C-alpha cells in the first residue's frame, strides 16, 4: 500500500502545480500598480521621451521613457491602455513641440491634443502585443506603424518626434545609412522594449530575470556594436573638384509672426551680408564661392513680379559674380495662391531653374478646408494666400561656374522630416538627369527663435546627412545656419538673431546609400511583419478572453499568461 499511496500523492502534487500554473495568471501581470501609479508612469514616460529630443538631447532617456508606457499598459484593458497612451502623448508633445505656442497658444493646444491621439493608438497596439511570447518584436513594430501613420496622416503628417530623430548622438547613428530613419526607429523601439521586458520580468517573474536580462543585454550590445560598425561606412566622394558654396544668413528685423520685419528689409539684409561674404572671400578668409545660398523667405515679395526686389537680387548676384540660390515666395499659379520657391538666379541670365516646396506646413502655409474654416476661425486669415505644393524632386540641374553642369539638391525647411522627399532628391528623375550631387537646405525659423524647434530641425538635418552620407549646407534667415559633414558632425554653426556668412568646399557625391536605395523595402517589410504579429496578437487576446482562468480580476480583462512574461 505504501508505493500506491506515494504514487497518489505525487500525482496530486503534479495536479496542484498544473492548476497553479493555469489559474494564477493574474499574479503574473503588473496589476500591483494602481490606476494613479500607472497614470504617473505614463506621464513620466512621456516627459522622459521628450527629454531625449533636442534641445535637451538626453538621448539615453528614450529607453526608460518608451519602456514606461509598456509597463503602464501591462495587464490593463484596451480602454485603459488607450487612456494611458493619450496621457503619454500629451506629456511627450507638450514638452517636445510646445514651441508651437509662439504662433498662438490655441494652435499649440490643438496640435498637441490631436497628435496625442496617435499615442492612444500606440498604447492599444502595445497592449495587444503583450499577448504574445515574443511581444517586444511586435511592440517595436507598433511604434514604427504609428510613426508611419502620423508622418503621413492627416494633411501630409507631422513626423517631428520620430524616435530616430532623437538618436543623432546615440550609438545607433551608424545605422542611418544602412537602415534609414524608419529602420533606426524600429531598432530604437526594439531596444526600449527589451528594457521593458526586463522590467516586467522583475515585476512579475523574478525567477526568470537572470536569463532574460542576459538576453536583453546581449541584444542592446549587439545594436550598439552594429551602430558603431556602421560608422565605418563612408563612401568616397566623386573625383570632381569640390564645389565652394557661400552661405548667407542676413537676419530679420521682426519677431514672432511678424518675423520678416519691414517690407523688403529681409532682402536688403541678405544683399548686405552677401557683400560682406564676398569681401571675406576676396581677402582670403573663406573660399571664393561658386554659388551663394540664401535661405527660405529671403524675399518677402515675389521678385519675378516686383522690379525693386528683382533689382536687389540682381545686384547681389552681380556683386558675387556667381549665381545666387534665392528662397522666395512667388505668386500663383492661380488666383490667391502662392508657392515657396527656390530660384537659381544667374548674374547674366536671371532665373534659369526653380524648385517649388512640396511638403507644406498645414495651417502655416496652407489651410485645409479653407472655405469652411475661415468663417469659423478668422485668425487663420493671417496665413495669407493658399500655398500650392510642387511636384518634382528637389534637384536643380544648373551650370555652376568652374564646374559646369551640376545637380544641386534643395530641401526647404519642413521637408527634412519627409523620407520620400529626401530620397527622391538623392535619386532624382529623368528630367533632372540624376540625383543631387551637393545638398543644400533653405529654411526660415525666425518665428521660432529662442525655442527648441530650431535645435530639433538641426538634429533632423544631421540625421539626413548621416542617412544620405552627403554634406549639407543650411542657410536660415536668422539661425541656425551651418555646415554638416556626411558623418553628422557640425563644422560651422551660426548664432541666433545675427547676420553671418561663410563659404565651404562641398565634395561632389553620387553614391547612393543602402538606406536610400532600399529604405522603402525595409520599412515595408517591417510593417508587414508587424501587421502579421498584431493579427496573431488579436487572436491570442480573443483566446485569452475565452479562458476564465486567464482573467485579471483587477481589470475584468484577460491577463498575460505566465510564459508570455
Coordinates of C-alpha atoms in Angstrom, one line a residue:
X1 CA 0.0 0.0 0.0
X2 CA 2.9 2.4 0.6
X3 CA 4.1 2.6 -3.0
X4 CA 0.5 3.1 -4.1
X5 CA 0.0 5.9 -1.6
X6 CA 3.2 7.6 -2.6
X7 CA 2.3 7.5 -6.3
X8 CA -1.1 9.0 -5.4
X9 CA 0.5 11.9 -3.5
X10 CA 2.9 12.6 -6.4
X11 CA 0.1 12.7 -8.9
X12 CA -1.8 15.1 -6.6
X13 CA 1.3 17.4 -6.4
X14 CA 1.6 17.4 -10.2
X15 CA -2.1 18.3 -10.5
X16 CA -1.8 21.1 -8.0
X17 CA 1.2 22.5 -9.8
X18 CA -0.6 22.3 -13.1
X19 CA -3.6 24.1 -11.7
X20 CA -1.4 26.8 -10.2
X21 CA 0.2 27.4 -13.5
X22 CA -3.1 27.9 -15.3
X23 CA -5.1 29.7 -12.7
X24 CA -2.6 32.1 -11.2
X25 CA -2.1 34.1 -14.4
X26 CA -3.4 37.4 -12.8
X27 CA -0.4 37.4 -10.4
X28 CA 1.9 37.5 -13.5
X29 CA 0.7 40.9 -14.6
X30 CA 1.7 44.4 -13.4
X31 CA -1.7 44.6 -11.7
X32 CA 0.0 45.5 -8.5
X33 CA 0.3 49.0 -9.9
X34 CA -2.7 51.1 -9.0
X35 CA -4.5 53.4 -11.5
X36 CA -2.8 56.6 -10.3
X37 CA 0.6 54.9 -10.4
X38 CA 0.0 53.9 -14.0
X39 CA -1.1 57.4 -14.9
X40 CA 2.0 58.8 -13.3
X41 CA 4.2 56.3 -15.0
X42 CA 2.7 57.2 -18.4
X43 CA 3.2 60.9 -17.9
X44 CA 6.7 60.4 -16.6
X45 CA 7.5 58.2 -19.6
X46 CA 6.2 60.8 -22.0
X47 CA 8.3 63.5 -20.4
X48 CA 11.4 61.3 -20.3
X49 CA 11.0 60.5 -24.0
X50 CA 10.6 64.3 -24.8
X51 CA 13.9 65.0 -23.0
X52 CA 15.6 62.6 -25.4
X53 CA 15.0 65.1 -28.2
X54 CA 16.7 68.5 -28.7
X55 CA 17.2 71.0 -27.2
X56 CA 17.6 68.7 -24.2
X57 CA 19.4 65.9 -26.1
X58 CA 19.3 63.4 -23.1
X59 CA 19.0 60.6 -25.6
X60 CA 19.6 57.7 -23.1
X61 CA 16.2 58.7 -21.5
X62 CA 14.4 57.3 -24.6
X63 CA 14.8 53.8 -23.2
X64 CA 13.1 54.3 -19.8
X65 CA 10.6 56.7 -21.4
X66 CA 9.4 54.2 -24.0
X67 CA 9.6 51.3 -21.6
X68 CA 7.5 53.2 -19.1
X69 CA 4.5 53.2 -21.5
X70 CA 4.8 49.4 -22.0
X71 CA 4.9 48.8 -18.2
X72 CA 2.0 51.1 -17.6
X73 CA -0.3 49.3 -20.0
X74 CA 0.7 45.8 -19.0
X75 CA -2.3 43.9 -17.6
X76 CA -4.9 46.5 -18.2
X77 CA -7.9 46.6 -20.5
X78 CA -7.6 48.1 -24.0
X79 CA -9.7 51.0 -23.0
X80 CA -7.5 51.9 -20.0
X81 CA -4.4 51.3 -22.2
X82 CA -5.8 53.9 -24.7
X83 CA -6.2 56.4 -21.9
X84 CA -2.7 55.9 -20.6
X85 CA -1.3 56.2 -24.2
X86 CA -3.1 59.5 -24.5
X87 CA -1.6 60.8 -21.3
X88 CA 1.8 59.7 -22.5
X89 CA 1.3 61.5 -25.8
X90 CA 0.1 64.7 -24.1
X91 CA 3.2 64.8 -21.8
X92 CA 5.6 64.0 -24.7
X93 CA 4.2 66.5 -27.1
X94 CA 3.7 69.3 -24.7
X95 CA 7.4 69.3 -23.8
X96 CA 8.7 68.4 -27.3
X97 CA 6.6 70.6 -29.6
X98 CA 5.2 73.2 -27.2
X99 CA 7.2 75.7 -29.2
X100 CA 4.2 76.0 -31.5
X101 CA 2.7 78.3 -28.8
X102 CA 4.8 81.2 -30.3
X103 CA 2.3 81.2 -33.1
X104 CA -0.6 81.1 -30.8
X105 CA -1.4 79.1 -27.7
X106 CA -4.6 77.7 -29.2
X107 CA -2.5 76.4 -32.1
X108 CA -0.2 74.6 -29.7
X109 CA -3.1 73.2 -27.8
X110 CA -4.8 71.9 -30.9
X111 CA -1.6 70.4 -32.3
X112 CA -0.8 68.6 -29.0
X113 CA -4.3 67.3 -28.3
X114 CA -4.7 66.0 -31.8
X115 CA -1.3 64.4 -32.3
X116 CA -1.6 62.7 -28.9
X117 CA -4.3 60.6 -30.4
X118 CA -1.7 58.6 -32.3
X119 CA -0.1 57.6 -28.9
X120 CA -3.6 56.4 -27.8
X121 CA -3.4 54.0 -30.8
X122 CA 0.1 53.1 -30.0
X123 CA -0.7 52.1 -26.4
X124 CA -3.5 49.9 -27.7
X125 CA -1.1 48.2 -30.1
X126 CA 1.5 47.6 -27.4
X127 CA -1.1 46.2 -25.1
X128 CA -2.2 43.8 -27.8
X129 CA 1.4 42.8 -28.5
X130 CA 1.8 41.7 -24.8
X131 CA -0.4 38.7 -25.5
X132 CA 2.4 37.1 -27.5
X133 CA 5.5 35.4 -26.1
X134 CA 7.8 37.4 -28.5
X135 CA 5.9 40.7 -27.9
X136 CA 9.0 43.0 -27.9
X137 CA 9.3 42.5 -31.7
X138 CA 5.7 43.4 -32.3
X139 CA 5.5 46.2 -29.8
X140 CA 8.5 47.8 -31.6
X141 CA 6.7 47.3 -34.8
X142 CA 3.7 49.1 -33.3
X143 CA 5.9 52.2 -32.8
X144 CA 7.0 52.0 -36.4
X145 CA 3.5 51.6 -37.6
X146 CA 2.2 54.6 -35.7
X147 CA 5.2 56.7 -36.8
X148 CA 4.5 55.8 -40.4
X149 CA 0.9 56.9 -39.9
X150 CA 1.5 60.2 -38.1
X151 CA 4.2 61.1 -40.6
X152 CA 1.6 60.9 -43.4
X153 CA -1.8 61.5 -41.9
X154 CA -3.6 63.9 -41.9
X155 CA -2.6 66.6 -44.4
X156 CA 0.8 65.0 -45.1
X157 CA 1.5 64.3 -41.5
X158 CA 3.7 65.7 -38.8
X159 CA 6.7 63.4 -38.3
X160 CA 8.7 65.6 -36.0
X161 CA 9.0 63.3 -33.0
X162 CA 10.1 60.0 -34.5
X163 CA 12.4 58.0 -32.3
X164 CA 15.1 58.0 -34.9
X165 CA 15.4 61.8 -34.7
X166 CA 16.5 61.5 -31.1
X167 CA 19.5 59.4 -32.0
X168 CA 21.8 61.8 -33.8
X169 CA 24.4 61.4 -31.0
X170 CA 23.5 57.9 -29.9
X171 CA 25.4 54.7 -30.8
X172 CA 22.7 53.8 -33.3
X173 CA 23.7 56.7 -35.6
X174 CA 25.9 54.4 -37.6
X175 CA 22.8 52.6 -38.8
X176 CA 21.2 55.6 -40.6
X177 CA 22.9 55.0 -44.0
X178 CA 22.1 51.3 -43.7
X179 CA 18.6 51.1 -42.4
X180 CA 17.3 54.7 -42.9
X181 CA 15.1 56.6 -40.5
X182 CA 12.3 54.1 -40.3
X183 CA 14.7 51.2 -39.7
X184 CA 16.5 53.1 -37.0
X185 CA 13.2 54.0 -35.3
X186 CA 12.4 50.3 -35.2
X187 CA 15.8 49.4 -33.7
X188 CA 15.5 52.1 -31.1
X189 CA 11.9 51.0 -30.2
X190 CA 13.1 47.4 -30.0
X191 CA 15.9 48.3 -27.7
X192 CA 13.4 50.1 -25.5
X193 CA 11.0 47.2 -25.5
X194 CA 13.9 44.9 -24.3
X195 CA 14.3 47.2 -21.4
X196 CA 10.5 46.9 -20.7
X197 CA 10.8 43.1 -21.0
X198 CA 13.4 43.1 -18.2
X199 CA 11.4 45.5 -16.1
X200 CA 8.2 43.4 -16.4
X201 CA 10.2 40.2 -15.7
X202 CA 11.5 41.8 -12.5
X203 CA 7.9 42.8 -11.5
X204 CA 6.2 39.6 -12.5
X205 CA 8.6 36.7 -12.8
X206 CA 11.8 37.5 -10.9
X207 CA 13.0 33.8 -11.2
X208 CA 13.5 34.4 -14.9
X209 CA 15.2 37.8 -14.5
X210 CA 18.7 36.5 -14.9
X211 CA 18.5 34.8 -18.3
X212 CA 16.1 37.4 -19.7
X213 CA 18.3 40.2 -18.5
X214 CA 21.3 38.5 -20.2
X215 CA 19.3 38.1 -23.5
X216 CA 18.2 41.8 -23.4
X217 CA 21.8 43.0 -22.5
X218 CA 23.2 40.9 -25.4
X219 CA 20.6 42.5 -27.8
X220 CA 21.4 46.0 -26.7
X221 CA 25.1 45.4 -27.0
X222 CA 24.6 44.0 -30.5
X223 CA 22.6 47.1 -31.5
X224 CA 25.3 49.4 -30.2
X225 CA 28.0 47.3 -31.9
X226 CA 26.1 47.4 -35.2
X227 CA 25.8 51.2 -34.9
X228 CA 29.5 51.7 -34.2
X229 CA 30.3 49.4 -37.1
X230 CA 28.0 51.3 -39.4
X231 CA 30.0 54.5 -38.8
X232 CA 32.8 52.9 -40.8
X233 CA 30.7 53.1 -44.0
X234 CA 31.9 56.3 -45.6
X235 CA 31.6 56.3 -49.4
X236 CA 34.3 58.2 -51.2
X237 CA 33.3 61.4 -53.0
X238 CA 33.4 61.7 -56.8
X239 CA 36.6 62.6 -58.5
X240 CA 35.3 66.0 -59.4
X241 CA 36.7 69.0 -57.6
X242 CA 34.6 70.2 -54.6
X243 CA 32.1 73.0 -55.1
X244 CA 32.6 76.1 -53.0
X245 CA 29.2 77.3 -51.7
X246 CA 28.7 80.6 -49.9
X247 CA 26.1 80.7 -47.1
X248 CA 24.3 83.9 -46.2
X249 CA 22.2 84.5 -43.0
X250 CA 21.0 88.0 -43.4
X251 CA 19.0 88.3 -40.2
X252 CA 15.5 89.8 -40.0
X253 CA 14.1 92.7 -38.2
X254 CA 10.8 91.3 -36.8
X255 CA 9.9 88.7 -34.3
X256 CA 7.1 86.1 -34.0
X257 CA 4.5 86.1 -36.7
X258 CA 6.0 89.5 -37.9
X259 CA 9.4 87.9 -38.3
X260 CA 10.2 89.5 -41.7
X261 CA 10.0 93.0 -40.3
X262 CA 9.6 96.0 -42.6
X263 CA 8.8 95.4 -46.2
X264 CA 11.8 94.4 -48.3
X265 CA 14.2 94.7 -45.3
X266 CA 14.8 90.9 -45.3
X267 CA 16.1 91.1 -48.9
X268 CA 18.2 94.1 -48.3
X269 CA 19.7 92.4 -45.3
X270 CA 20.8 89.5 -47.4
X271 CA 22.2 91.7 -50.0
X272 CA 24.3 93.5 -47.3
X273 CA 25.6 90.2 -45.9
X274 CA 26.4 88.9 -49.4
X275 CA 28.6 91.9 -49.9
X276 CA 30.3 91.0 -46.5
X277 CA 30.8 87.4 -47.7
X278 CA 32.5 88.4 -50.9
X279 CA 34.7 90.8 -49.0
X280 CA 35.9 87.9 -46.8
X281 CA 36.3 85.7 -49.8
X282 CA 38.4 88.2 -51.7
X283 CA 40.5 88.8 -48.6
X284 CA 41.2 85.0 -48.5
X285 CA 39.4 84.4 -45.2
X286 CA 37.0 81.9 -46.9
X287 CA 36.9 80.1 -50.3
X288 CA 35.6 82.2 -53.2
X289 CA 32.1 80.7 -53.7
X290 CA 31.0 79.1 -57.0
X291 CA 27.4 80.0 -56.0
X292 CA 25.7 81.6 -53.0
X293 CA 22.9 80.1 -50.9
X294 CA 20.2 82.4 -49.5
X295 CA 17.5 81.0 -47.1
X296 CA 13.8 80.4 -47.5
X297 CA 11.9 83.7 -47.4
X298 CA 15.0 85.7 -48.1
X299 CA 12.5 87.8 -50.2
X300 CA 9.0 88.8 -48.9
X301 CA 7.8 90.0 -52.2
X302 CA 7.7 88.0 -55.5
X303 CA 11.0 89.0 -57.2
X304 CA 9.6 87.9 -60.6
X305 CA 6.8 90.5 -60.3
X306 CA 8.3 93.3 -58.2
X307 CA 11.1 95.3 -60.0
X308 CA 12.6 96.7 -56.8
X309 CA 13.1 93.2 -55.2
X310 CA 14.4 91.9 -58.5
X311 CA 16.9 94.7 -58.7
X312 CA 18.2 93.9 -55.2
X313 CA 18.8 90.2 -56.1
X314 CA 20.4 91.1 -59.4
X315 CA 22.8 93.5 -57.5
X316 CA 23.7 90.7 -55.1
X317 CA 24.3 88.2 -57.9
X318 CA 26.5 90.6 -59.9
X319 CA 28.4 91.6 -56.8
X320 CA 29.2 88.0 -56.1
X321 CA 29.8 87.3 -59.7
X322 CA 28.2 83.9 -59.4
X323 CA 24.6 82.6 -59.2
X324 CA 22.5 83.0 -56.1
X325 CA 20.1 80.3 -54.9
X326 CA 17.3 82.5 -53.6
X327 CA 14.5 81.5 -51.3
X328 CA 11.4 83.3 -52.5
X329 CA 7.6 83.3 -52.1
X330 CA 6.2 83.5 -55.6
X331 CA 2.6 84.3 -56.6
X332 CA 0.4 81.8 -58.4
X333 CA -0.2 79.5 -60.2
X334 CA -3.8 80.6 -59.5
X335 CA -5.6 83.5 -58.0
X336 CA -5.0 83.9 -54.3
X337 CA -2.3 81.2 -54.4
X338 CA 1.4 81.2 -53.8
X339 CA 4.4 78.9 -53.8
X340 CA 7.5 78.7 -51.7
X341 CA 10.3 78.6 -54.3
X342 CA 14.0 78.1 -54.7
X343 CA 15.2 80.3 -57.7
X344 CA 18.6 79.8 -59.4
X345 CA 19.5 83.4 -60.2
X346 CA 22.3 83.7 -62.7
X347 CA 24.1 87.2 -62.8
X348 CA 23.7 87.3 -66.6
X349 CA 20.7 85.2 -67.5
X350 CA 18.4 85.8 -64.4
X351 CA 16.3 82.8 -63.3
X352 CA 17.3 79.7 -65.1
X353 CA 15.9 77.0 -62.8
X354 CA 13.4 76.7 -59.9
X355 CA 12.1 74.2 -57.4
X356 CA 8.7 74.6 -55.6
X357 CA 8.5 73.3 -52.0
X358 CA 6.5 70.0 -51.9
X359 CA 5.8 69.5 -48.2
X360 CA 3.9 72.4 -46.8
X361 CA 3.0 73.2 -43.2
X362 CA -0.8 72.8 -42.7
X363 CA -2.3 75.9 -41.1
X364 CA 1.1 77.6 -41.6
X365 CA 1.4 77.7 -45.4
X366 CA -2.0 76.4 -46.4
X367 CA -5.3 75.9 -44.7
X368 CA -7.1 72.5 -45.1
X369 CA -10.9 73.0 -45.7
X370 CA -10.2 76.7 -46.2
X371 CA -13.6 77.8 -47.3
X372 CA -15.3 76.1 -44.3
X373 CA -12.8 77.1 -41.6
X374 CA -12.1 80.8 -42.5
X375 CA -15.5 82.0 -41.4
X376 CA -15.3 80.0 -38.2
X377 CA -11.7 80.9 -37.3
X378 CA -10.9 84.4 -38.6
X379 CA -7.4 84.2 -37.1
X380 CA -6.5 81.8 -40.0
X381 CA -6.5 84.8 -42.4
X382 CA -3.0 85.5 -41.1
X383 CA -1.8 82.6 -43.1
X384 CA -2.4 84.6 -46.2
X385 CA -2.8 83.2 -49.7
X386 CA -3.1 79.4 -50.1
X387 CA 0.3 77.8 -50.8
X388 CA 0.4 75.2 -53.6
X389 CA 2.9 72.3 -53.4
X390 CA 5.4 71.5 -56.1
X391 CA 5.6 68.1 -57.7
X392 CA 9.2 67.3 -58.9
X393 CA 12.2 66.3 -56.8
X394 CA 14.4 68.9 -55.2
X395 CA 17.1 68.8 -57.8
X396 CA 18.3 71.7 -59.9
X397 CA 20.5 70.8 -62.9
X398 CA 22.4 74.0 -63.3
X399 CA 25.6 75.5 -64.7
X400 CA 28.0 76.2 -61.8
X401 CA 30.9 78.4 -62.7
X402 CA 34.2 76.5 -62.9
X403 CA 32.3 73.2 -62.6
X404 CA 29.9 73.1 -65.5
X405 CA 26.6 71.1 -65.2
X406 CA 26.0 70.2 -61.6
X407 CA 22.9 68.8 -59.8
X408 CA 22.2 70.9 -56.7
X409 CA 19.9 69.4 -54.2
X410 CA 17.4 71.6 -52.4
X411 CA 15.3 70.8 -49.3
X412 CA 13.1 73.6 -47.9
X413 CA 12.7 73.6 -44.1
X414 CA 9.8 71.3 -43.2
X415 CA 10.8 68.9 -46.0
X416 CA 13.6 67.5 -43.9
X417 CA 11.1 65.4 -41.9
X418 CA 9.8 63.5 -45.0
X419 CA 11.6 60.3 -46.1
X420 CA 10.2 60.3 -49.6
X421 CA 11.2 63.9 -50.3
X422 CA 14.8 63.3 -49.2
X423 CA 15.0 60.0 -51.0
X424 CA 13.7 61.5 -54.3
X425 CA 16.1 64.4 -54.0
X426 CA 19.1 62.0 -53.8
X427 CA 17.8 59.8 -56.6
X428 CA 16.4 62.4 -59.0
X429 CA 14.5 61.5 -62.1
X430 CA 14.8 61.5 -65.9
X431 CA 14.1 65.3 -66.0
X432 CA 17.0 66.1 -63.7
X433 CA 19.4 63.5 -65.2
X434 CA 20.1 62.1 -61.8
X435 CA 20.2 62.9 -58.1
X436 CA 21.7 65.7 -56.1
X437 CA 25.5 65.9 -56.1
X438 CA 25.6 68.7 -53.4
X439 CA 22.8 69.2 -50.9
X440 CA 21.5 72.5 -49.5
X441 CA 18.7 73.4 -47.1
X442 CA 16.9 76.7 -47.2
X443 CA 14.9 77.5 -44.0
X444 CA 13.2 80.2 -42.1
X445 CA 13.0 79.6 -38.4
X446 CA 12.7 83.2 -37.4
X447 CA 9.2 82.6 -35.9
X448 CA 10.7 80.0 -33.6
X449 CA 13.8 81.9 -32.5
X450 CA 14.6 81.1 -28.9
X451 CA 12.6 77.8 -28.8
X452 CA 13.6 74.2 -29.2
X453 CA 12.3 74.0 -32.7
X454 CA 15.4 75.3 -34.4
X455 CA 17.6 72.8 -32.5
X456 CA 15.3 69.9 -33.4
X457 CA 15.5 70.9 -37.0
X458 CA 19.3 70.9 -36.9
X459 CA 19.2 67.4 -35.3
X460 CA 17.0 66.2 -38.2
X461 CA 19.4 67.8 -40.7
X462 CA 22.3 65.9 -39.1
X463 CA 20.3 62.6 -39.3
X464 CA 19.7 63.3 -43.0
X465 CA 23.4 63.9 -43.6
X466 CA 24.2 60.6 -42.0
X467 CA 21.4 58.8 -43.8
X468 CA 22.5 60.0 -47.3
X469 CA 26.2 60.3 -46.5
X470 CA 26.2 63.7 -48.0
X471 CA 27.4 67.0 -46.6
X472 CA 24.6 69.5 -46.1
X473 CA 24.8 73.3 -46.1
X474 CA 22.0 75.1 -44.3
X475 CA 21.0 78.8 -44.7
X476 CA 18.3 80.3 -42.5
X477 CA 17.1 83.8 -42.1
X478 CA 18.4 84.3 -38.6
X479 CA 19.6 80.8 -37.2
X480 CA 20.7 78.1 -37.0
X481 CA 22.7 78.1 -40.3
X482 CA 25.6 75.9 -40.7
X483 CA 27.6 73.2 -42.4
X484 CA 27.1 69.5 -41.5
X485 CA 29.6 66.8 -42.5
X486 CA 28.4 63.5 -44.0
X487 CA 29.0 61.8 -40.7
X488 CA 26.6 64.2 -38.9
X489 CA 29.2 66.4 -37.2
X490 CA 28.6 70.1 -37.3
X491 CA 31.6 72.0 -38.8
X492 CA 30.1 75.5 -38.7
X493 CA 27.1 77.0 -36.9
X494 CA 25.8 80.5 -36.6
X495 CA 24.2 82.2 -33.6
X496 CA 20.6 83.2 -33.3
X497 CA 19.3 86.7 -34.3
X498 CA 22.6 87.7 -36.0
X499 CA 23.8 88.3 -39.5
X500 CA 26.5 85.8 -40.6
X501 CA 28.1 84.2 -43.7
X502 CA 30.8 81.8 -44.7
X503 CA 31.9 79.7 -47.7
X504 CA 32.7 76.0 -47.6
X505 CA 34.1 73.5 -50.1
X506 CA 31.5 70.7 -50.6
X507 CA 32.5 67.4 -52.0
X508 CA 30.6 66.2 -55.1
X509 CA 28.9 62.9 -54.4
X510 CA 26.9 60.4 -56.4
X511 CA 27.0 57.3 -54.2
X512 CA 23.6 56.1 -53.0
X513 CA 23.5 54.6 -49.6
X514 CA 21.5 51.3 -48.8
X515 CA 19.1 53.4 -46.8
X516 CA 18.2 55.5 -49.8
X517 CA 18.2 52.6 -52.3
X518 CA 16.2 50.1 -50.2
X519 CA 14.7 52.2 -47.4
X520 CA 11.1 51.8 -48.5
X521 CA 11.6 48.0 -48.7
X522 CA 13.0 47.9 -45.2
X523 CA 10.0 50.0 -43.9
X524 CA 7.5 47.9 -45.8
X525 CA 8.9 44.6 -44.7
X526 CA 8.9 45.7 -41.0
X527 CA 5.4 47.0 -41.3
X528 CA 4.2 43.8 -43.0
X529 CA 5.7 41.7 -40.2
X530 CA 4.2 44.0 -37.6
X531 CA 0.7 43.6 -39.1
X532 CA 1.0 39.8 -39.1
X533 CA 2.2 40.0 -35.5
X534 CA -0.7 42.2 -34.5
X535 CA -3.1 39.8 -36.2
X536 CA -1.7 37.0 -34.1
X537 CA -1.9 39.2 -31.0
X538 CA -5.6 39.9 -31.6
X539 CA -6.2 36.1 -32.0
X540 CA -4.3 35.5 -28.8
X541 CA -6.3 38.2 -27.0
X542 CA -9.5 36.6 -28.1
X543 CA -8.3 33.2 -27.0
X544 CA -7.4 34.7 -23.6
X545 CA -10.8 36.3 -23.3
X546 CA -12.4 32.9 -23.7
X547 CA -10.4 31.5 -20.8
X548 CA -11.8 32.5 -17.4
X549 CA -8.6 31.3 -15.8
X550 CA -6.7 33.9 -17.6
X551 CA -8.8 36.9 -16.5
X552 CA -7.3 39.6 -14.3
X553 CA -9.8 40.3 -11.6
X554 CA -8.4 43.8 -11.1
X555 CA -9.3 44.7 -14.7
X556 CA -12.0 42.4 -15.8
X557 CA -9.9 41.7 -18.9
X558 CA -7.6 38.9 -19.9
X559 CA -4.3 38.9 -18.1
X560 CA -1.0 37.7 -19.6
X561 CA -0.2 34.1 -19.1
X562 CA 3.0 33.1 -17.3
X563 CA 5.0 32.1 -20.4
X564 CA 4.3 35.4 -22.0
X565 CA 6.1 37.5 -19.4

